Amino acid sequence: MATIVKKCCCFEVPEDLVESVIFKCTSPDCCCGCCAPRYKRLVDSVFPRNPQDGLVKSNMEKLTFYVLSSPEKLDRVGEYLYQKVSRDIYRKRNGFTVIGVECMDQLLQACHSQTLNLFVESFLKMVQKLLESPDPNLQILATKSFVKFANIEEDTPSYHRRYDFFVSKFASMCHNNSSNDEFRNEIRKAGIQGLKSVVRKTVSDELVENIWETSHMEKIIPSLLFNMEHGRKTLVKDENDGVTEAQDEIDAPKLAENCMRDLVNKATFGHVRSIVKPVLHHFDAFELWVPNDFAVHTFRVIMFSIQSQYSYAVIETLMNHLEQHTHSSNAKIRTSMADVLAKIIDIAAGESVGPSVLEIVNAIVQHIQVSTKLDRVDGDEKSYRETLISALGEYVTHLPDYQKIEIMKFIMQKVPSRSDNCQSHRLLQNMLLKSLLMVGSKYRTTYLSTTFPIAFLQPLLTLSQDDDPEVRLLVQNILHTLIDRRQNREKLFTPTLKLENINREPSTRTDILFVKKNGAEIFSNMIASLEKNNNELRNMNAIYTTVALFTVELFCEDTLFDFVRLVLSFQDLAITSTVLSPAQKIHLHVIALCLFVLIAYCLPVLKEYSDKVIKARRDQAIHLMPPLKTRYEVYEPSQNIPDAALLSQDAIYTLLKQEGFEPTTVKSAAYTFPRHSWVDAHMQSSSTTDLNSISLEVDSGSSTPDGTKQKPNQTDMELTVESLKKILNEPSENRKAVESEKRKNLNESFKTAAFEDLVSKAAAKGGNLQNKLSEIFSKVAVSGTVESPSRTNNNHTSNHVGNKVRFPNIYEL
């Protein structure tokens, strides 16, 4: 009888039939390895008897070949591995647990088939099981395995896979507060790496779970910020204590910052607010705005990491959040927010185009408007407004010049009218002008006509006559900033007779046209500003600087008399004004002299005369010399100033005429305000070189009632060929002198003659015209003949030849 061999615990087989008998265990409770399916046997074979020996690599290769040959078995392999790892975790056999995780990782790396999704489900269950373990080593092991999984590019997405648990668990690991510093740092690092892996796995595929949802971002962002803040505190502590920590202890904050950069970089336009809002809420909840060093650092990380075309969305979200704090937070918190805005807004300026520019500017202006309406007048509120203005300046710094001009026009439209005396409006007016000054300081003027469009220049000049001296000073400072193209402002800050190293360049045709078009209005407003009796010393200095800069920038032969007339107007105002104080009149005399010295600096032919006036003042009117003073202890009334100490129009014009400059192109002797004459306007528009400006009176014998010809006077002549030759051959200087004399006489007659005389002259001219018309109609009545109509019988047609009137020849008139 053959020996019985126990092949299986379920049945016995003869020894001679052991190799030939094909059997299959049918017992459901069989636990023998020989009865297990092949994939289980292969899985079991990778585990050694002693966990210290590690994974059996030869058997692992067999298992890998098996699953690659039979992909349909991959899900079963994964499930079986999960069961083994779960059992080892429960039994606290960490060595076998590590081997099971390593086996899963290698299978993940080797298999990229469409059936990988089923295996991934088992893998994620295994990772979750490890993360739920209280052992920090297993949690770190699970994170490392998940990081490897996140780096795998799957062929097909999984629609049902969710990562809620992993986001929550990794976020909680980021906040670990273990007493063991080493464990705490390692677990926090693992949590940050896990969050980074979740983001990498989900953000690139729109078909999987949306990681940008609020529920996820409210866990991810605070976790990263917590570690970043802890790292900055550690660095500050080390700096104060002079102790340097080990490199490992600052890895978690650095890793958190890198994760934040990656997350922000992957955000599209619709996801920007999903990131920024949790950041803002985190700073609110933990009161991290004051001081705002960490806030500035965080937002700079965001601004430098985000895609450039979406950067303005961060600015917009921050300003909206600032608006929510207008009434609920104190000024210090809002000032810190505004300071953050000021330090990051320039990053967004380079990519802002179109409406987004004015939207941001409008938002800042609105914050300023709201702040001025609050009843708070403390220093913190003032600091808040100044910070907003600084933010506006930082924003426009990197904008092109054409956008800066549009911003200045936009802000000018927001400035309240000077007729409104409301205190809040006054404050808003002041703040907006400071904003305008900040924008202007960032603008580089090339052409004044481009810098000062009518829509911007006229409101600015109107504000230069405001009743508030502070407003007028701000307007002058704005003009200084925009006019000074060659950095002469510091050299002309106060009236002075010492002019050195003034930078000048020849005026362009565009600048000359700007003066001809707007010079009269600008200079008249300067005079009107000087007539304010509440002008302080700084106002006088500012107006001097404005006119001096205009002179340096625009002085040339074509604009010479414009500036000479303006200087004479200042002097005339000082002599004739009844509203200015004696000190203010002295200021005007000093300003007029210093401006004339500047003109002489630009035109050396006037240097000798300016030195003569300076010497006369030093000898006879020393109080009329610079610098300007607030008080003058001893001074002479302006009516008693010696003539030699004053600027003489006749002397100046004589000198200029001797040098070939013609003062006939000037409108009048000096600018006055307010004075507008249609005669001046007509004289300005006429040209001395125009042939039509030659006025000749031609008389005929029939133009007088008695038929006699009037004798021509010295200026009238008969219009003949010889007379025209004489006019054309006459030197231009003589013709200009005659025209100048006629224009001067006509101008003076309309300005000085009594109104009754002008009326009588007009009536006399009207009478002569009436007499001429009467003469014409009388001649028509005497010389006209009327013939009766005649009828012919041949054609029975009536020919009317009636009312034949003989009109006199036009040359007989």
Short mmCIF file of N, CA and C in Angstrom, two decimals, residues 538-640:
data_model
loop_
_atom_site.label_atom_id
_atom_site.label_comp_id
_atom_site.label_asym_id
_atom_site.label_seq_id
_atom_site.Cartn_x
_atom_site.Cartn_y
_atom_site.Cartn_z
N ARG A 538 5.35 131.95 1.83
CA ARG A 538 5.57 130.78 0.97
C ARG A 538 4.75 130.87 -0.31
N ASN A 539 3.57 131.55 -0.25
CA ASN A 539 2.80 131.75 -1.47
C ASN A 539 3.53 132.66 -2.44
N MET A 540 4.13 133.71 -1.91
CA MET A 540 4.88 134.64 -2.77
C MET A 540 6.07 133.92 -3.40
N ASN A 541 6.79 133.17 -2.60
CA ASN A 541 7.92 132.42 -3.14
C ASN A 541 7.48 131.44 -4.22
N ALA A 542 6.31 130.78 -4.00
CA ALA A 542 5.84 129.78 -4.96
C ALA A 542 5.47 130.43 -6.29
N ILE A 543 4.83 131.60 -6.25
CA ILE A 543 4.46 132.27 -7.51
C ILE A 543 5.72 132.74 -8.24
N TYR A 544 6.70 133.22 -7.48
CA TYR A 544 7.97 133.59 -8.13
C TYR A 544 8.57 132.37 -8.83
N THR A 545 8.59 131.24 -8.15
CA THR A 545 9.18 130.04 -8.74
C THR A 545 8.43 129.63 -10.01
N THR A 546 7.10 129.74 -9.98
CA THR A 546 6.31 129.38 -11.16
C THR A 546 6.68 130.24 -12.36
N VAL A 547 6.67 131.56 -12.16
CA VAL A 547 6.98 132.47 -13.27
C VAL A 547 8.43 132.31 -13.70
N ALA A 548 9.33 132.12 -12.75
CA ALA A 548 10.74 131.94 -13.11
C ALA A 548 10.94 130.68 -13.94
N LEU A 549 10.27 129.60 -13.58
CA LEU A 549 10.39 128.37 -14.36
C LEU A 549 9.81 128.55 -15.76
N PHE A 550 8.67 129.23 -15.84
CA PHE A 550 8.11 129.53 -17.16
C PHE A 550 9.12 130.33 -17.99
N THR A 551 9.78 131.29 -17.36
CA THR A 551 10.74 132.12 -18.08
C THR A 551 11.90 131.30 -18.60
N VAL A 552 12.46 130.46 -17.75
CA VAL A 552 13.60 129.65 -18.16
C VAL A 552 13.21 128.68 -19.27
N GLU A 553 12.02 128.10 -19.16
CA GLU A 553 11.61 127.07 -20.11
C GLU A 553 11.13 127.65 -21.44
N LEU A 554 10.57 128.84 -21.44
CA LEU A 554 9.87 129.35 -22.62
C LEU A 554 10.44 130.64 -23.15
N PHE A 555 11.50 131.15 -22.57
CA PHE A 555 12.01 132.45 -23.00
C PHE A 555 12.68 132.34 -24.35
N CYS A 556 12.29 133.25 -25.26
CA CYS A 556 12.91 133.37 -26.57
C CYS A 556 12.51 134.72 -27.15
N GLU A 557 12.93 134.98 -28.33
CA GLU A 557 12.62 136.28 -28.94
C GLU A 557 11.12 136.48 -29.12
N ASP A 558 10.40 135.41 -29.43
CA ASP A 558 8.96 135.54 -29.66
C ASP A 558 8.19 135.75 -28.38
N THR A 559 8.73 135.31 -27.25
CA THR A 559 8.01 135.45 -25.97
C THR A 559 8.63 136.50 -25.07
N LEU A 560 9.62 137.24 -25.56
CA LEU A 560 10.34 138.20 -24.74
C LEU A 560 9.39 139.22 -24.12
N PHE A 561 8.56 139.84 -24.94
CA PHE A 561 7.71 140.92 -24.44
C PHE A 561 6.59 140.40 -23.54
N ASP A 562 6.22 139.14 -23.70
CA ASP A 562 5.22 138.57 -22.79
C ASP A 562 5.75 138.57 -21.36
N PHE A 563 7.00 138.18 -21.19
CA PHE A 563 7.57 138.14 -19.84
C PHE A 563 7.91 139.53 -19.33
N VAL A 564 8.34 140.43 -20.22
CA VAL A 564 8.61 141.80 -19.79
C VAL A 564 7.33 142.46 -19.30
N ARG A 565 6.25 142.26 -20.03
CA ARG A 565 4.96 142.83 -19.62
C ARG A 565 4.51 142.25 -18.28
N LEU A 566 4.76 140.96 -18.07
CA LEU A 566 4.35 140.34 -16.81
C LEU A 566 5.12 140.95 -15.64
N VAL A 567 6.42 141.17 -15.81
CA VAL A 567 7.22 141.77 -14.75
C VAL A 567 6.72 143.19 -14.45
N LEU A 568 6.43 143.94 -15.50
CA LEU A 568 5.91 145.29 -15.29
C LEU A 568 4.53 145.26 -14.62
N SER A 569 3.76 144.24 -14.90
CA SER A 569 2.45 144.11 -14.25
C SER A 569 2.60 143.88 -12.76
N PHE A 570 3.59 143.07 -12.37
CA PHE A 570 3.84 142.86 -10.94
C PHE A 570 4.18 144.19 -10.26
N GLN A 571 5.01 144.97 -10.91
CA GLN A 571 5.40 146.26 -10.33
C GLN A 571 4.22 147.21 -10.27
N ASP A 572 3.41 147.25 -11.33
CA ASP A 572 2.23 148.12 -11.32
C ASP A 572 1.25 147.72 -10.24
N LEU A 573 1.08 146.41 -10.03
CA LEU A 573 0.18 145.95 -8.98
C LEU A 573 0.67 146.39 -7.61
N ALA A 574 1.98 146.35 -7.40
CA ALA A 574 2.52 146.78 -6.12
C ALA A 574 2.30 148.27 -5.90
N ILE A 575 2.27 149.05 -6.94
CA ILE A 575 2.11 150.50 -6.81
C ILE A 575 0.65 150.89 -6.66
N THR A 576 -0.23 150.23 -7.39
CA THR A 576 -1.63 150.67 -7.47
C THR A 576 -2.58 149.90 -6.56
N SER A 577 -2.20 148.78 -6.02
CA SER A 577 -3.13 147.95 -5.26
C SER A 577 -3.54 148.65 -3.97
N THR A 578 -4.80 148.48 -3.62
CA THR A 578 -5.34 149.06 -2.38
C THR A 578 -5.69 147.99 -1.35
N VAL A 579 -5.50 146.73 -1.71
CA VAL A 579 -5.87 145.64 -0.80
C VAL A 579 -4.66 144.96 -0.18
N LEU A 580 -3.50 145.12 -0.79
CA LEU A 580 -2.32 144.44 -0.29
C LEU A 580 -1.69 145.22 0.85
N SER A 581 -1.07 144.49 1.75
CA SER A 581 -0.38 145.12 2.87
C SER A 581 0.95 145.70 2.38
N PRO A 582 1.55 146.64 3.15
CA PRO A 582 2.85 147.19 2.72
C PRO A 582 3.90 146.10 2.53
N ALA A 583 3.91 145.09 3.40
CA ALA A 583 4.89 144.02 3.24
C ALA A 583 4.67 143.26 1.95
N GLN A 584 3.41 143.01 1.59
CA GLN A 584 3.12 142.29 0.35
C GLN A 584 3.51 143.12 -0.86
N LYS A 585 3.34 144.43 -0.79
CA LYS A 585 3.77 145.28 -1.89
C LYS A 585 5.28 145.23 -2.06
N ILE A 586 6.00 145.22 -0.96
CA ILE A 586 7.45 145.09 -1.04
C ILE A 586 7.83 143.75 -1.67
N HIS A 587 7.10 142.70 -1.30
CA HIS A 587 7.35 141.40 -1.91
C HIS A 587 7.20 141.45 -3.42
N LEU A 588 6.19 142.16 -3.88
CA LEU A 588 5.96 142.26 -5.33
C LEU A 588 7.10 143.01 -6.01
N HIS A 589 7.58 144.08 -5.38
CA HIS A 589 8.72 144.81 -5.97
C HIS A 589 9.95 143.92 -6.04
N VAL A 590 10.19 143.15 -5.00
CA VAL A 590 11.35 142.25 -4.99
C VAL A 590 11.20 141.18 -6.07
N ILE A 591 10.02 140.60 -6.17
CA ILE A 591 9.79 139.55 -7.18
C ILE A 591 9.97 140.11 -8.58
N ALA A 592 9.43 141.31 -8.83
CA ALA A 592 9.56 141.91 -10.16
C ALA A 592 11.03 142.12 -10.51
N LEU A 593 11.82 142.62 -9.56
CA LEU A 593 13.25 142.82 -9.82
C LEU A 593 13.96 141.50 -10.10
N CYS A 594 13.71 140.49 -9.29
CA CYS A 594 14.39 139.20 -9.48
C CYS A 594 14.01 138.55 -10.80
N LEU A 595 12.76 138.69 -11.19
CA LEU A 595 12.35 138.13 -12.48
C LEU A 595 13.00 138.89 -13.64
N PHE A 596 13.11 140.21 -13.48
CA PHE A 596 13.78 140.97 -14.54
C PHE A 596 15.26 140.60 -14.63
N VAL A 597 15.90 140.36 -13.48
CA VAL A 597 17.29 139.90 -13.50
C VAL A 597 17.39 138.55 -14.21
N LEU A 598 16.39 137.69 -14.02
CA LEU A 598 16.38 136.40 -14.72
C LEU A 598 16.24 136.60 -16.23
N ILE A 599 15.38 137.58 -16.63
CA ILE A 599 15.25 137.88 -18.06
C ILE A 599 16.57 138.41 -18.60
N ALA A 600 17.25 139.25 -17.81
CA ALA A 600 18.55 139.76 -18.24
C ALA A 600 19.58 138.65 -18.31
N TYR A 601 19.43 137.64 -17.46
CA TYR A 601 20.32 136.48 -17.52
C TYR A 601 20.13 135.73 -18.85
N CYS A 602 18.88 135.66 -19.31
CA CYS A 602 18.60 134.99 -20.59
C CYS A 602 18.89 135.90 -21.78
N LEU A 603 18.79 137.22 -21.59
CA LEU A 603 19.04 138.19 -22.65
C LEU A 603 20.06 139.21 -22.12
N PRO A 604 21.35 139.00 -22.35
CA PRO A 604 22.39 139.83 -21.72
C PRO A 604 22.32 141.31 -22.05
N VAL A 605 21.63 141.72 -23.10
CA VAL A 605 21.57 143.15 -23.43
C VAL A 605 20.88 143.96 -22.35
N LEU A 606 20.09 143.31 -21.51
CA LEU A 606 19.41 144.00 -20.41
C LEU A 606 20.21 143.96 -19.12
N LYS A 607 21.37 143.33 -19.16
CA LYS A 607 22.15 143.17 -17.93
C LYS A 607 22.58 144.51 -17.35
N GLU A 608 23.01 145.41 -18.19
CA GLU A 608 23.49 146.72 -17.71
C GLU A 608 22.37 147.49 -17.04
N TYR A 609 21.19 147.46 -17.64
CA TYR A 609 20.07 148.19 -17.03
C TYR A 609 19.65 147.54 -15.71
N SER A 610 19.64 146.23 -15.65
CA SER A 610 19.26 145.57 -14.40
C SER A 610 20.26 145.90 -13.29
N ASP A 611 21.55 145.97 -13.62
CA ASP A 611 22.55 146.35 -12.61
C ASP A 611 22.32 147.78 -12.14
N LYS A 612 21.90 148.63 -13.04
CA LYS A 612 21.63 150.03 -12.67
C LYS A 612 20.48 150.12 -11.68
N VAL A 613 19.41 149.35 -11.91
CA VAL A 613 18.27 149.37 -11.00
C VAL A 613 18.67 148.77 -9.65
N ILE A 614 19.46 147.70 -9.67
CA ILE A 614 19.91 147.08 -8.41
C ILE A 614 20.73 148.07 -7.59
N LYS A 615 21.63 148.80 -8.26
CA LYS A 615 22.45 149.78 -7.54
C LYS A 615 21.59 150.88 -6.94
N ALA A 616 20.58 151.32 -7.70
CA ALA A 616 19.70 152.37 -7.18
C ALA A 616 18.93 151.89 -5.96
N ARG A 617 18.51 150.67 -5.96
CA ARG A 617 17.77 150.15 -4.80
C ARG A 617 18.68 149.97 -3.59
N ARG A 618 19.89 149.54 -3.84
CA ARG A 618 20.81 149.40 -2.71
C ARG A 618 21.12 150.75 -2.07
N ASP A 619 21.14 151.78 -2.90
CA ASP A 619 21.46 153.10 -2.37
C ASP A 619 20.25 153.81 -1.77
N GLN A 620 19.07 153.63 -2.38
CA GLN A 620 17.92 154.45 -2.01
C GLN A 620 16.73 153.64 -1.48
N ALA A 621 16.67 152.34 -1.75
CA ALA A 621 15.51 151.54 -1.30
C ALA A 621 15.98 150.13 -1.01
N ILE A 622 16.78 150.01 0.02
CA ILE A 622 17.37 148.71 0.33
C ILE A 622 16.33 147.69 0.72
N HIS A 623 15.15 148.15 1.21
CA HIS A 623 14.10 147.21 1.61
C HIS A 623 13.47 146.51 0.41
N LEU A 624 13.73 146.99 -0.80
CA LEU A 624 13.17 146.36 -2.00
C LEU A 624 14.12 145.32 -2.60
N MET A 625 15.09 144.90 -1.83
CA MET A 625 16.05 143.89 -2.28
C MET A 625 15.72 142.55 -1.63
N PRO A 626 16.03 141.44 -2.34
CA PRO A 626 15.80 140.12 -1.74
C PRO A 626 16.77 139.89 -0.60
N PRO A 627 16.45 138.94 0.29
CA PRO A 627 15.32 137.99 0.23
C PRO A 627 14.04 138.58 0.79
N LEU A 628 12.93 137.84 0.58
CA LEU A 628 11.64 138.25 1.13
C LEU A 628 11.64 138.05 2.64
N LYS A 629 10.98 138.96 3.33
CA LYS A 629 10.89 138.90 4.78
C LYS A 629 9.43 138.92 5.21
N THR A 630 9.20 138.32 6.35
CA THR A 630 7.83 138.35 6.89
C THR A 630 7.48 139.73 7.41
N ARG A 631 8.43 140.39 8.04
CA ARG A 631 8.21 141.74 8.58
C ARG A 631 9.32 142.67 8.10
N TYR A 632 8.91 143.90 7.90
CA TYR A 632 9.85 144.95 7.54
C TYR A 632 9.73 146.05 8.59
N GLU A 633 10.77 146.18 9.40
CA GLU A 633 10.70 147.15 10.49
C GLU A 633 10.65 148.57 9.96
N VAL A 634 11.52 148.87 9.02
CA VAL A 634 11.57 150.22 8.45
C VAL A 634 11.49 150.08 6.94
N TYR A 635 10.52 150.74 6.38
CA TYR A 635 10.38 150.72 4.93
C TYR A 635 9.69 151.99 4.48
N GLU A 636 9.86 152.29 3.25
CA GLU A 636 9.22 153.46 2.68
C GLU A 636 7.94 153.04 1.97
N PRO A 637 6.92 153.87 2.01
CA PRO A 637 5.71 153.55 1.25
C PRO A 637 6.02 153.38 -0.22
N SER A 638 5.26 152.57 -0.87
CA SER A 638 5.53 152.29 -2.28
C SER A 638 5.39 153.53 -3.14
N GLN A 639 4.58 154.53 -2.70
CA GLN A 639 4.41 155.74 -3.51
C GLN A 639 5.66 156.60 -3.50
N ASN A 640 6.54 156.42 -2.53
CA ASN A 640 7.72 157.26 -2.40
C ASN A 640 8.98 156.60 -2.91
#
